[in-house]
Short mmCIF file of C-alpha atoms in Angstrom, two decimals:
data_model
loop_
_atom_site.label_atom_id
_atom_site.label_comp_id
_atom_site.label_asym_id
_atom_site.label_seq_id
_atom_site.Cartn_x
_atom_site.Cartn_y
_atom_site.Cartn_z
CA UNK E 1 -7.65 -3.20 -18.81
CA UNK E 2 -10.72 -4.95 -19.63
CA UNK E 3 -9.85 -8.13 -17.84
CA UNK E 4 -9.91 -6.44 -15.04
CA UNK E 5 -12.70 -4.48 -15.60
CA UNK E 6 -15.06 -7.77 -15.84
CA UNK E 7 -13.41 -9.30 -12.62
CA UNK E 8 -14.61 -5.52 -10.63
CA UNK E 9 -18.05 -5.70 -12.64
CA UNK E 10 -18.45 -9.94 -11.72
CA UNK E 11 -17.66 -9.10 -8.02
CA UNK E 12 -19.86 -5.81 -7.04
CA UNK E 13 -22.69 -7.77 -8.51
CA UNK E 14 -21.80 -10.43 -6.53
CA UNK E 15 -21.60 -7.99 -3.63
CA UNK E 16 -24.60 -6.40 -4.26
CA UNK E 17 -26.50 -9.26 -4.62
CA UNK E 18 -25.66 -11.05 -1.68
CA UNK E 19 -26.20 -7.64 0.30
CA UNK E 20 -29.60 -7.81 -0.97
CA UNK E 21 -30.14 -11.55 1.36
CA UNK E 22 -30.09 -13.19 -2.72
CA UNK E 23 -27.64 -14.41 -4.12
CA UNK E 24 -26.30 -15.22 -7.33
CA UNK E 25 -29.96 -16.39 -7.77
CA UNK E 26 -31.23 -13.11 -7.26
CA UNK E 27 -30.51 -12.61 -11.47
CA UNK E 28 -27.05 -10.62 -11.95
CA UNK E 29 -28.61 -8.84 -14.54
CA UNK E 30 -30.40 -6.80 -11.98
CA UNK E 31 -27.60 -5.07 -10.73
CA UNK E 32 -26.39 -1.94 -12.35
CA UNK E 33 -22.77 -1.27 -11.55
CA UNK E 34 -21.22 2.77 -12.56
CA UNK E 35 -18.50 2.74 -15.03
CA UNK E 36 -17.00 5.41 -13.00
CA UNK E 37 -16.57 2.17 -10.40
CA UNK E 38 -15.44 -0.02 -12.97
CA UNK E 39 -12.57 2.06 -14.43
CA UNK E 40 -11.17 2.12 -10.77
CA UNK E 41 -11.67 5.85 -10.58
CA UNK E 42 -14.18 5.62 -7.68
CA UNK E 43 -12.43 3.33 -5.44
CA UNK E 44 -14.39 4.33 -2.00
CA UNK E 45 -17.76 5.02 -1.23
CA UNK E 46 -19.91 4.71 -4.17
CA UNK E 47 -23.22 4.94 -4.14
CA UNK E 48 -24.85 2.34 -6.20
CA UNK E 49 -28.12 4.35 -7.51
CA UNK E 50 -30.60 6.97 -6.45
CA UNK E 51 -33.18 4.21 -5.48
CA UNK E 52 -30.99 2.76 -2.73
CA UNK E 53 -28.47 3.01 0.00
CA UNK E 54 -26.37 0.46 -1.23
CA UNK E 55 -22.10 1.61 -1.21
CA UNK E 56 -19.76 0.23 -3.12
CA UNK E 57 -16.44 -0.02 -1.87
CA UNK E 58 -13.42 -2.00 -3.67
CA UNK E 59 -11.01 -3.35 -1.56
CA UNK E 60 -7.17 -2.84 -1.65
CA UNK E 61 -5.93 -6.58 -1.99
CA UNK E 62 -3.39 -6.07 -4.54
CA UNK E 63 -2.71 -6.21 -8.13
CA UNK E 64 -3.55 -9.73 -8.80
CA UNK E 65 -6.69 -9.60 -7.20
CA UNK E 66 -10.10 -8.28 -7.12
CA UNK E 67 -12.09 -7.71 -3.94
CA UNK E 68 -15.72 -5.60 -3.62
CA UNK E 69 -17.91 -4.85 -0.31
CA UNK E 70 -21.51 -3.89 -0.88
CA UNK E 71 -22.97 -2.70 2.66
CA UNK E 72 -25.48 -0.26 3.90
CA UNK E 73 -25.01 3.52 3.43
#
């Protein structure tokens, strides 16, 4: 569903960004999330590009919510 789709593609940039020591400042647009990740068929370790070490990894909270890690390969 494409609701949830933004709410996965909102939070790993958020992840991803705050990984990086940024924040939200660090420019969202920077941060390239897989639409493998954001159909939920790569729910586990996902690496985020070639370039870096940076995992993705969407956490199991439940139906109604939306949680993503970003953390060091």
């Amino acid at each position: 569903d494409l609701l949830a789709r933004f709410y996965r593609l909102w939070c790993a940039k958020e992840a991803v960004l705050k990984w990086r020591g940024v924040g939200l400042r660090g420019g969202a647009k920077s941060v390239l999330v897989p639409d493998v990740f954001l159909r939920g068929d790569a729910d586990e370790d996902l690496p985020l590009d070639n370039e870096t070490s940076v995992v993705l990894w969407s956490l199991p909270v439940g139906s109604e919510a939306v949680a993503v890690m970003a953390f060091s390969a």
